[in-house]
mmCIF file of N, CA and C in Angstrom:
data_model
loop_
_atom_site.group_PDB
_atom_site.id
_atom_site.type_symbol
_atom_site.label_atom_id
_atom_site.label_comp_id
_atom_site.label_asym_id
_atom_site.label_seq_id
_atom_site.Cartn_x
_atom_site.Cartn_y
_atom_site.Cartn_z
ATOM 1 N N MET A 254 37.836 22.728 2.764
ATOM 2 C CA MET A 254 36.439 22.997 3.102
ATOM 3 C C MET A 254 36.155 24.472 2.827
ATOM 4 N N THR A 255 35.078 24.744 2.099
ATOM 5 C CA THR A 255 34.722 26.110 1.763
ATOM 6 C C THR A 255 33.934 26.742 2.905
ATOM 7 N N ALA A 256 33.685 28.012 2.764
ATOM 8 C CA ALA A 256 32.953 28.745 3.800
ATOM 9 C C ALA A 256 31.517 28.237 3.910
ATOM 10 N N ASP A 257 30.910 27.926 2.757
ATOM 11 C CA ASP A 257 29.537 27.420 2.769
ATOM 12 C C ASP A 257 29.451 26.071 3.477
ATOM 13 N N GLU A 258 30.425 25.199 3.222
ATOM 14 C CA GLU A 258 30.426 23.889 3.867
ATOM 15 C C GLU A 258 30.613 24.014 5.370
ATOM 16 N N SER A 259 31.459 24.936 5.802
ATOM 17 C CA SER A 259 31.678 25.106 7.239
ATOM 18 C C SER A 259 30.422 25.676 7.907
ATOM 19 N N LYS A 260 29.729 26.583 7.210
ATOM 20 C CA LYS A 260 28.471 27.116 7.755
ATOM 21 C C LYS A 260 27.415 26.015 7.862
ATOM 22 N N THR A 261 27.381 25.171 6.833
ATOM 23 C CA THR A 261 26.440 24.053 6.838
ATOM 24 C C THR A 261 26.739 23.122 8.003
ATOM 25 N N ASP A 262 28.013 22.815 8.203
ATOM 26 C CA ASP A 262 28.398 21.945 9.317
ATOM 27 C C ASP A 262 28.038 22.564 10.663
ATOM 28 N N GLU A 263 28.268 23.881 10.804
ATOM 29 C CA GLU A 263 27.920 24.563 12.052
ATOM 30 C C GLU A 263 26.415 24.493 12.308
ATOM 31 N N LEU A 264 25.631 24.728 11.272
ATOM 32 C CA LEU A 264 24.180 24.676 11.400
ATOM 33 C C LEU A 264 23.714 23.272 11.768
ATOM 34 N N LEU A 265 24.307 22.267 11.148
ATOM 35 C CA LEU A 265 23.964 20.880 11.476
ATOM 36 C C LEU A 265 24.276 20.578 12.942
ATOM 37 N N LYS A 266 25.428 21.037 13.414
ATOM 38 C CA LYS A 266 25.806 20.801 14.813
ATOM 39 C C LYS A 266 24.824 21.495 15.762
ATOM 40 N N LYS A 267 24.388 22.704 15.412
ATOM 41 C CA LYS A 267 23.416 23.430 16.245
ATOM 42 C C LYS A 267 22.097 22.670 16.335
ATOM 43 N N LEU A 268 21.727 22.005 15.247
ATOM 44 C CA LEU A 268 20.474 21.249 15.190
ATOM 45 C C LEU A 268 20.635 19.812 15.680
ATOM 46 N N ASP A 269 21.796 19.486 16.228
ATOM 47 C CA ASP A 269 22.100 18.164 16.784
ATOM 48 C C ASP A 269 22.136 17.062 15.732
ATOM 49 N N PHE A 270 22.635 17.384 14.567
ATOM 50 C CA PHE A 270 22.844 16.378 13.528
ATOM 51 C C PHE A 270 24.337 16.221 13.302
ATOM 52 N N GLU A 271 24.783 14.971 13.172
ATOM 53 C CA GLU A 271 26.210 14.693 12.977
ATOM 54 C C GLU A 271 26.649 14.953 11.535
ATOM 55 N N SER A 272 25.747 14.664 10.593
ATOM 56 C CA SER A 272 26.117 14.811 9.189
ATOM 57 C C SER A 272 24.891 15.173 8.361
ATOM 58 N N LYS A 273 25.161 15.496 7.104
ATOM 59 C CA LYS A 273 24.079 15.817 6.169
ATOM 60 C C LYS A 273 23.214 14.584 5.918
ATOM 61 N N ASP A 274 23.842 13.391 5.884
ATOM 62 C CA ASP A 274 23.102 12.143 5.682
ATOM 63 C C ASP A 274 22.081 11.926 6.793
ATOM 64 N N GLU A 275 22.487 12.210 8.033
ATOM 65 C CA GLU A 275 21.576 12.045 9.167
ATOM 66 C C GLU A 275 20.376 12.985 9.031
ATOM 67 N N LEU A 276 20.622 14.207 8.582
ATOM 68 C CA LEU A 276 19.543 15.170 8.361
ATOM 69 C C LEU A 276 18.599 14.672 7.272
ATOM 70 N N GLU A 277 19.142 14.143 6.181
ATOM 71 C CA GLU A 277 18.313 13.636 5.089
ATOM 72 C C GLU A 277 17.465 12.452 5.543
ATOM 73 N N LYS A 278 18.041 11.563 6.360
ATOM 74 C CA LYS A 278 17.272 10.442 6.896
ATOM 75 C C LYS A 278 16.106 10.945 7.741
ATOM 76 N N ARG A 279 16.371 11.950 8.557
ATOM 77 C CA ARG A 279 15.319 12.512 9.423
ATOM 78 C C ARG A 279 14.222 13.157 8.581
ATOM 79 N N ILE A 280 14.606 13.841 7.517
ATOM 80 C CA ILE A 280 13.624 14.471 6.625
ATOM 81 C C ILE A 280 12.740 13.399 5.982
ATOM 82 N N LYS A 281 13.352 12.287 5.538
ATOM 83 C CA LYS A 281 12.574 11.205 4.938
ATOM 84 C C LYS A 281 11.587 10.623 5.939
ATOM 85 N N LYS A 282 12.040 10.415 7.188
ATOM 86 C CA LYS A 282 11.150 9.882 8.217
ATOM 87 C C LYS A 282 9.968 10.819 8.458
ATOM 88 N N LEU A 283 10.241 12.110 8.494
ATOM 89 C CA LEU A 283 9.155 13.079 8.713
ATOM 90 C C LEU A 283 8.189 13.113 7.529
ATOM 91 N N LYS A 284 8.709 12.994 6.323
ATOM 92 C CA LYS A 284 7.834 12.966 5.142
ATOM 93 C C LYS A 284 6.907 11.759 5.187
ATOM 94 N N ILE A 285 7.440 10.624 5.660
ATOM 95 C CA ILE A 285 6.614 9.422 5.790
ATOM 96 C C ILE A 285 5.538 9.645 6.835
ATOM 97 N N LYS A 286 5.915 10.223 7.986
ATOM 98 C CA LYS A 286 4.940 10.467 9.054
ATOM 99 C C LYS A 286 3.857 11.440 8.625
ATOM 100 N N LEU A 287 4.228 12.433 7.825
ATOM 101 C CA LEU A 287 3.257 13.425 7.364
ATOM 102 C C LEU A 287 2.430 12.934 6.184
ATOM 103 N N GLY A 288 2.790 11.783 5.648
ATOM 104 C CA GLY A 288 2.034 11.219 4.532
ATOM 105 C C GLY A 288 2.397 11.804 3.186
ATOM 106 N N MET A 289 3.492 12.495 3.119
ATOM 107 C CA MET A 289 3.912 13.075 1.844
ATOM 108 C C MET A 289 4.430 11.997 0.892
ATOM 109 N N ILE A 290 5.056 10.964 1.458
ATOM 110 C CA ILE A 290 5.509 9.825 0.678
ATOM 111 C C ILE A 290 5.206 8.566 1.478
ATOM 112 N N THR A 291 5.118 7.442 0.772
ATOM 113 C CA THR A 291 4.875 6.187 1.484
ATOM 114 C C THR A 291 6.205 5.503 1.746
ATOM 115 N N LYS A 292 6.228 4.728 2.788
ATOM 116 C CA LYS A 292 7.448 4.011 3.159
ATOM 117 C C LYS A 292 7.828 3.027 2.060
ATOM 118 N N GLU A 293 6.821 2.408 1.467
ATOM 119 C CA GLU A 293 7.068 1.427 0.418
ATOM 120 C C GLU A 293 7.722 2.063 -0.802
ATOM 121 N N SER A 294 7.233 3.233 -1.218
ATOM 122 C CA SER A 294 7.809 3.889 -2.386
ATOM 123 C C SER A 294 9.243 4.333 -2.112
ATOM 124 N N LEU A 295 9.509 4.758 -0.878
ATOM 125 C CA LEU A 295 10.853 5.164 -0.503
ATOM 126 C C LEU A 295 11.804 3.970 -0.524
ATOM 127 N N GLN A 296 11.343 2.842 -0.002
ATOM 128 C CA GLN A 296 12.179 1.638 0.009
ATOM 129 C C GLN A 296 12.443 1.161 -1.408
ATOM 130 N N THR A 297 11.435 1.187 -2.245
ATOM 131 C CA THR A 297 11.597 0.757 -3.634
ATOM 132 C C THR A 297 12.613 1.648 -4.335
ATOM 133 N N GLU A 298 12.507 2.938 -4.101
ATOM 134 C CA GLU A 298 13.397 3.903 -4.731
ATOM 135 C C GLU A 298 14.849 3.666 -4.298
ATOM 136 N N ASP A 299 15.068 3.422 -3.019
ATOM 137 C CA ASP A 299 16.415 3.234 -2.501
ATOM 138 C C ASP A 299 16.984 1.861 -2.854
ATOM 139 N N ARG A 300 16.156 0.830 -2.784
ATOM 140 C CA ARG A 300 16.637 -0.533 -2.968
ATOM 141 C C ARG A 300 16.936 -0.877 -4.421
ATOM 142 N N PHE A 301 16.219 -0.288 -5.342
ATOM 143 C CA PHE A 301 16.334 -0.664 -6.747
ATOM 144 C C PHE A 301 16.862 0.491 -7.595
ATOM 145 N N ASN A 302 17.918 1.135 -7.120
ATOM 146 C CA ASN A 302 18.417 2.336 -7.794
ATOM 147 C C ASN A 302 19.169 2.046 -9.095
ATOM 148 N N LEU A 303 19.630 0.830 -9.327
ATOM 149 C CA LEU A 303 20.405 0.527 -10.542
ATOM 150 C C LEU A 303 19.550 0.027 -11.702
ATOM 151 N N ILE A 304 18.297 -0.287 -11.432
ATOM 152 C CA ILE A 304 17.450 -0.894 -12.467
ATOM 153 C C ILE A 304 17.271 0.014 -13.685
ATOM 154 N N ASN A 305 17.143 1.307 -13.462
ATOM 155 C CA ASN A 305 16.881 2.222 -14.573
ATOM 156 C C ASN A 305 18.151 2.767 -15.230
ATOM 157 N N VAL A 306 19.319 2.307 -14.790
ATOM 158 C CA VAL A 306 20.582 2.761 -15.367
ATOM 159 C C VAL A 306 20.976 1.803 -16.490
ATOM 160 N N PRO A 307 21.320 2.342 -17.679
ATOM 161 C CA PRO A 307 21.731 1.467 -18.782
ATOM 162 C C PRO A 307 22.995 0.660 -18.432
ATOM 163 N N ASP A 308 23.077 -0.559 -18.966
ATOM 164 C CA ASP A 308 24.198 -1.445 -18.654
ATOM 165 C C ASP A 308 25.555 -0.861 -19.068
ATOM 166 N N ASP A 309 25.584 -0.105 -20.167
ATOM 167 C CA ASP A 309 26.867 0.421 -20.625
ATOM 168 C C ASP A 309 27.435 1.493 -19.690
ATOM 169 N N GLN A 310 26.630 2.001 -18.772
ATOM 170 C CA GLN A 310 27.095 2.992 -17.809
ATOM 171 C C GLN A 310 27.514 2.349 -16.487
ATOM 172 N N LEU A 311 27.388 1.040 -16.389
ATOM 173 C CA LEU A 311 27.689 0.338 -15.146
ATOM 174 C C LEU A 311 28.947 -0.505 -15.270
ATOM 175 N N SER A 312 29.646 -0.638 -14.158
ATOM 176 C CA SER A 312 30.805 -1.539 -14.126
ATOM 177 C C SER A 312 30.293 -2.976 -14.069
ATOM 178 N N ALA A 313 31.208 -3.935 -14.193
ATOM 179 C CA ALA A 313 30.809 -5.343 -14.162
ATOM 180 C C ALA A 313 30.161 -5.685 -12.819
ATOM 181 N N GLU A 314 30.711 -5.156 -11.738
ATOM 182 C CA GLU A 314 30.147 -5.425 -10.406
ATOM 183 C C GLU A 314 28.759 -4.798 -10.263
ATOM 184 N N ASP A 315 28.602 -3.584 -10.783
ATOM 185 C CA ASP A 315 27.296 -2.925 -10.721
ATOM 186 C C ASP A 315 26.259 -3.648 -11.581
ATOM 187 N N GLN A 316 26.697 -4.240 -12.688
ATOM 188 C CA GLN A 316 25.775 -5.013 -13.525
ATOM 189 C C GLN A 316 25.273 -6.235 -12.769
ATOM 190 N N LYS A 317 26.152 -6.867 -11.987
ATOM 191 C CA LYS A 317 25.737 -7.994 -11.158
ATOM 192 C C LYS A 317 24.724 -7.529 -10.114
ATOM 193 N N LYS A 318 25.012 -6.371 -9.505
ATOM 194 C CA LYS A 318 24.091 -5.818 -8.503
ATOM 195 C C LYS A 318 22.742 -5.498 -9.140
ATOM 196 N N LYS A 319 22.786 -4.982 -10.377
ATOM 197 C CA LYS A 319 21.550 -4.644 -11.084
ATOM 198 C C LYS A 319 20.711 -5.900 -11.321
ATOM 199 N N ARG A 320 21.340 -6.986 -11.770
ATOM 200 C CA ARG A 320 20.601 -8.241 -11.978
ATOM 201 C C ARG A 320 19.996 -8.727 -10.667
ATOM 202 N N TYR A 321 20.773 -8.610 -9.603
ATOM 203 C CA TYR A 321 20.281 -9.009 -8.281
ATOM 204 C C TYR A 321 19.094 -8.139 -7.864
ATOM 205 N N GLN A 322 19.184 -6.819 -8.123
ATOM 206 C CA GLN A 322 18.083 -5.911 -7.785
ATOM 207 C C GLN A 322 16.834 -6.236 -8.594
ATOM 208 N N ILE A 323 17.014 -6.612 -9.846
ATOM 209 C CA ILE A 323 15.865 -6.980 -10.681
ATOM 210 C C ILE A 323 15.165 -8.196 -10.081
ATOM 211 N N MET A 324 15.957 -9.195 -9.671
ATOM 212 C CA MET A 324 15.370 -10.389 -9.054
ATOM 213 C C MET A 324 14.672 -10.028 -7.739
ATOM 214 N N GLN A 325 15.295 -9.164 -6.948
ATOM 215 C CA GLN A 325 14.692 -8.753 -5.684
ATOM 216 C C GLN A 325 13.373 -8.026 -5.913
ATOM 217 N N LYS A 326 13.351 -7.153 -6.923
ATOM 218 C CA LYS A 326 12.128 -6.394 -7.210
ATOM 219 C C LYS A 326 11.016 -7.332 -7.660
ATOM 220 N N GLN A 327 11.341 -8.305 -8.515
ATOM 221 C CA GLN A 327 10.335 -9.270 -8.961
ATOM 222 C C GLN A 327 9.810 -10.078 -7.781
ATOM 223 N N ALA A 328 10.700 -10.466 -6.888
ATOM 224 C CA ALA A 328 10.284 -11.223 -5.703
ATOM 225 C C ALA A 328 9.397 -10.363 -4.804
ATOM 226 N N ALA A 329 9.739 -9.090 -4.672
ATOM 227 C CA ALA A 329 8.937 -8.187 -3.848
ATOM 228 C C ALA A 329 7.537 -8.020 -4.432
ATOM 229 N N ILE A 330 7.471 -7.902 -5.754
ATOM 230 C CA ILE A 330 6.167 -7.772 -6.421
ATOM 231 C C ILE A 330 5.356 -9.047 -6.212
ATOM 232 N N THR A 331 6.012 -10.201 -6.340
ATOM 233 C CA THR A 331 5.331 -11.485 -6.142
ATOM 234 C C THR A 331 4.796 -11.597 -4.717
ATOM 235 N N ARG A 332 5.626 -11.207 -3.734
ATOM 236 C CA ARG A 332 5.174 -11.251 -2.333
ATOM 237 C C ARG A 332 3.985 -10.323 -2.116
ATOM 238 N N LYS A 333 4.038 -9.152 -2.730
ATOM 239 C CA LYS A 333 2.948 -8.192 -2.582
ATOM 240 C C LYS A 333 1.653 -8.767 -3.173
ATOM 241 N N LEU A 334 1.740 -9.367 -4.352
ATOM 242 C CA LEU A 334 0.561 -9.970 -4.975
ATOM 243 C C LEU A 334 0.014 -11.116 -4.132
ATOM 244 N N LYS A 335 0.921 -11.937 -3.599
ATOM 245 C CA LYS A 335 0.500 -13.052 -2.760
ATOM 246 C C LYS A 335 -0.210 -12.539 -1.508
ATOM 247 N N LYS A 336 0.334 -11.493 -0.931
ATOM 248 C CA LYS A 336 -0.274 -10.904 0.264
ATOM 249 C C LYS A 336 -1.665 -10.358 -0.051
ATOM 250 N N GLU A 337 -1.803 -9.712 -1.213
ATOM 251 C CA GLU A 337 -3.106 -9.189 -1.627
ATOM 252 C C GLU A 337 -4.109 -10.322 -1.843
ATOM 253 N N MET A 338 -3.637 -11.425 -2.454
ATOM 254 C CA MET A 338 -4.525 -12.566 -2.690
ATOM 255 C C MET A 338 -4.967 -13.195 -1.371
ATOM 256 N N GLU A 339 -4.028 -13.315 -0.433
ATOM 257 C CA GLU A 339 -4.371 -13.873 0.876
ATOM 258 C C GLU A 339 -5.372 -12.974 1.599
ATOM 259 N N SER A 340 -5.176 -11.683 1.485
ATOM 260 C CA SER A 340 -6.088 -10.739 2.110
ATOM 261 C C SER A 340 -7.479 -10.840 1.492
ATOM 262 N N LYS A 341 -7.521 -10.970 0.172
ATOM 263 C CA LYS A 341 -8.797 -11.112 -0.532
ATOM 264 C C LYS A 341 -9.500 -12.400 -0.096
ATOM 265 N N LYS A 342 -8.727 -13.491 -0.010
ATOM 266 C CA LYS A 342 -9.290 -14.773 0.402
ATOM 267 C C LYS A 342 -9.817 -14.681 1.839
ATOM 268 N N LYS A 343 -9.076 -14.010 2.691
ATOM 269 C CA LYS A 343 -9.488 -13.835 4.085
ATOM 270 C C LYS A 343 -10.784 -13.026 4.166
ATOM 271 N N ASP A 344 -10.875 -11.982 3.341
ATOM 272 C CA ASP A 344 -12.102 -11.172 3.308
ATOM 273 C C ASP A 344 -13.293 -11.993 2.816
ATOM 274 N N GLU A 345 -13.049 -12.846 1.806
ATOM 275 C CA GLU A 345 -14.128 -13.694 1.293
ATOM 276 C C GLU A 345 -14.615 -14.670 2.359
ATOM 277 N N LEU A 346 -13.667 -15.253 3.114
ATOM 278 C CA LEU A 346 -14.055 -16.162 4.195
ATOM 279 C C LEU A 346 -14.846 -15.427 5.272
ATOM 280 N N LYS A 347 -14.414 -14.221 5.569
ATOM 281 C CA LYS A 347 -15.123 -13.418 6.575
ATOM 282 C C LYS A 347 -16.543 -13.107 6.100
ATOM 283 N N LYS A 348 -16.653 -12.770 4.820
ATOM 284 C CA LYS A 348 -17.969 -12.480 4.246
ATOM 285 C C LYS A 348 -18.846 -13.728 4.270
ATOM 286 N N LEU A 349 -18.269 -14.876 3.895
ATOM 287 C CA LEU A 349 -19.003 -16.133 3.914
ATOM 288 C C LEU A 349 -19.455 -16.463 5.335
ATOM 289 N N LYS A 350 -18.576 -16.245 6.283
ATOM 290 C CA LYS A 350 -18.883 -16.525 7.691
ATOM 291 C C LYS A 350 -20.053 -15.664 8.171
ATOM 292 N N GLU A 351 -20.057 -14.401 7.745
ATOM 293 C CA GLU A 351 -21.124 -13.492 8.178
ATOM 294 C C GLU A 351 -22.446 -13.778 7.469
ATOM 295 N N GLU A 352 -22.375 -14.123 6.163
ATOM 296 C CA GLU A 352 -23.599 -14.276 5.381
ATOM 297 C C GLU A 352 -24.208 -15.677 5.472
ATOM 298 N N ASN A 353 -23.352 -16.706 5.464
ATOM 299 C CA ASN A 353 -23.865 -18.073 5.423
ATOM 300 C C ASN A 353 -23.043 -18.945 6.366
ATOM 301 N N ILE A 354 -23.375 -18.898 7.621
ATOM 302 C CA ILE A 354 -22.600 -19.591 8.650
ATOM 303 C C ILE A 354 -22.618 -21.098 8.463
ATOM 304 N N GLU A 355 -23.735 -21.665 7.983
ATOM 305 C CA GLU A 355 -23.824 -23.114 7.796
ATOM 306 C C GLU A 355 -22.815 -23.593 6.754
ATOM 307 N N GLU A 356 -22.726 -22.888 5.642
ATOM 308 C CA GLU A 356 -21.774 -23.254 4.589
ATOM 309 C C GLU A 356 -20.337 -23.106 5.099
ATOM 310 N N TYR A 357 -20.091 -22.068 5.878
ATOM 311 C CA TYR A 357 -18.766 -21.833 6.446
ATOM 312 C C TYR A 357 -18.367 -22.997 7.365
ATOM 313 N N ILE A 358 -19.293 -23.408 8.225
ATOM 314 C CA ILE A 358 -19.018 -24.507 9.161
ATOM 315 C C ILE A 358 -18.802 -25.809 8.393
ATOM 316 N N ALA A 359 -19.601 -26.044 7.370
ATOM 317 C CA ALA A 359 -19.440 -27.252 6.550
ATOM 318 C C ALA A 359 -18.066 -27.259 5.888
ATOM 319 N N ASP A 360 -17.617 -26.111 5.431
ATOM 320 C CA ASP A 360 -16.302 -25.990 4.816
ATOM 321 C C ASP A 360 -15.197 -26.303 5.833
ATOM 322 N N LEU A 361 -15.365 -25.810 7.054
ATOM 323 C CA LEU A 361 -14.387 -26.091 8.112
ATOM 324 C C LEU A 361 -14.329 -27.580 8.427
ATOM 325 N N TYR A 362 -15.479 -28.233 8.516
ATOM 326 C CA TYR A 362 -15.509 -29.671 8.768
ATOM 327 C C TYR A 362 -14.827 -30.453 7.646
ATOM 328 N N GLU A 363 -15.052 -30.017 6.421
ATOM 329 C CA GLU A 363 -14.436 -30.684 5.273
ATOM 330 C C GLU A 363 -12.910 -30.557 5.333
ATOM 331 N N LYS A 364 -12.430 -29.370 5.650
ATOM 332 C CA LYS A 364 -10.986 -29.168 5.771
ATOM 333 C C LYS A 364 -10.417 -30.017 6.904
ATOM 334 N N ARG A 365 -11.133 -30.076 8.011
ATOM 335 C CA ARG A 365 -10.710 -30.873 9.164
ATOM 336 C C ARG A 365 -10.617 -32.351 8.791
ATOM 337 N N LYS A 366 -11.616 -32.814 8.048
ATOM 338 C CA LYS A 366 -11.658 -34.223 7.632
ATOM 339 C C LYS A 366 -10.467 -34.553 6.737
ATOM 340 N N LYS A 367 -10.128 -33.654 5.815
ATOM 341 C CA LYS A 367 -8.981 -33.862 4.932
ATOM 342 C C LYS A 367 -7.697 -33.972 5.742
ATOM 343 N N ILE A 368 -7.536 -33.108 6.720
ATOM 344 C CA ILE A 368 -6.327 -33.132 7.552
ATOM 345 C C ILE A 368 -6.241 -34.428 8.341
ATOM 346 N N ILE A 369 -7.344 -34.855 8.916
ATOM 347 C CA ILE A 369 -7.367 -36.116 9.681
ATOM 348 C C ILE A 369 -7.008 -37.293 8.777
ATOM 349 N N ASN A 370 -7.554 -37.311 7.565
ATOM 350 C CA ASN A 370 -7.244 -38.383 6.610
ATOM 351 C C ASN A 370 -5.754 -38.392 6.243
ATOM 352 N N GLU A 371 -5.188 -37.223 6.043
ATOM 353 C CA GLU A 371 -3.768 -37.136 5.715
ATOM 354 C C GLU A 371 -2.916 -37.656 6.869
ATOM 355 N N ILE A 372 -3.287 -37.317 8.092
ATOM 356 C CA ILE A 372 -2.553 -37.793 9.270
ATOM 357 C C ILE A 372 -2.640 -39.306 9.366
ATOM 358 N N GLU A 373 -3.816 -39.859 9.131
ATOM 359 C CA GLU A 373 -3.992 -41.314 9.175
ATOM 360 C C GLU A 373 -3.154 -42.008 8.105
ATOM 361 N N GLU A 374 -3.095 -41.432 6.907
ATOM 362 C CA GLU A 374 -2.287 -42.010 5.837
ATOM 363 C C GLU A 374 -0.809 -42.000 6.209
ATOM 364 N N ILE A 375 -0.355 -40.938 6.811
ATOM 365 C CA ILE A 375 1.042 -40.852 7.233
ATOM 366 C C ILE A 375 1.337 -41.901 8.298
ATOM 367 N N LYS A 376 0.412 -42.066 9.249
ATOM 368 C CA LYS A 376 0.594 -43.083 10.280
ATOM 369 C C LYS A 376 0.657 -44.474 9.671
ATOM 370 N N LYS A 377 -0.199 -44.747 8.680
ATOM 371 C CA LYS A 377 -0.197 -46.053 8.010
ATOM 372 C C LYS A 377 1.125 -46.289 7.296
ATOM 373 N N LEU A 378 1.637 -45.259 6.638
ATOM 374 C CA LEU A 378 2.918 -45.406 5.942
ATOM 375 C C LEU A 378 4.056 -45.677 6.927
ATOM 376 N N LYS A 379 4.013 -45.028 8.069
ATOM 377 C CA LYS A 379 5.061 -45.230 9.072
ATOM 378 C C LYS A 379 5.008 -46.627 9.668
ATOM 379 N N THR A 380 3.804 -47.114 9.909
ATOM 380 C CA THR A 380 3.682 -48.445 10.525
ATOM 381 C C THR A 380 3.947 -49.551 9.515
ATOM 382 N N SER A 381 3.701 -49.313 8.235
ATOM 383 C CA SER A 381 3.905 -50.363 7.238
ATOM 384 C C SER A 381 5.361 -50.481 6.835
ATOM 385 N N GLN A 382 6.167 -49.461 7.067
ATOM 386 C CA GLN A 382 7.583 -49.500 6.685
ATOM 387 C C GLN A 382 8.383 -50.219 7.778
ATOM 388 N N PRO A 383 9.229 -51.156 7.373
ATOM 389 C CA PRO A 383 10.091 -51.808 8.369
ATOM 390 C C PRO A 383 11.215 -50.884 8.791
ATOM 391 N N GLY A 384 11.577 -50.917 10.017
ATOM 392 C CA GLY A 384 12.739 -50.162 10.408
ATOM 393 C C GLY A 384 12.521 -49.291 11.512
#
């Protein structure tokens, strides 16, 4: 251990940090709280660190991890898009409810009727099957 490393360790102990990693985690949390970075961008950066590394620089195990990270990132993007679409649909329903309550209520009745019909069909299938 060099003199600089021992000074760093002493300073960390004075500040009640066990290691440099703990200090870095705390700095990231504070940056998120201050709005300097978003939590999502930080997670993306940490979770998908192998995606931008060329395959020839990775071991066989790291290449497997990279493929897995690519799939995870695609799934995350898909979930994000789905969430945005659901939010948009929810906003449209809210707007419809505020602007045209009669149409909104008619839509609710129609959905209710479809559900009741589906339940009745299921009951018919259950009663018609022997056993």
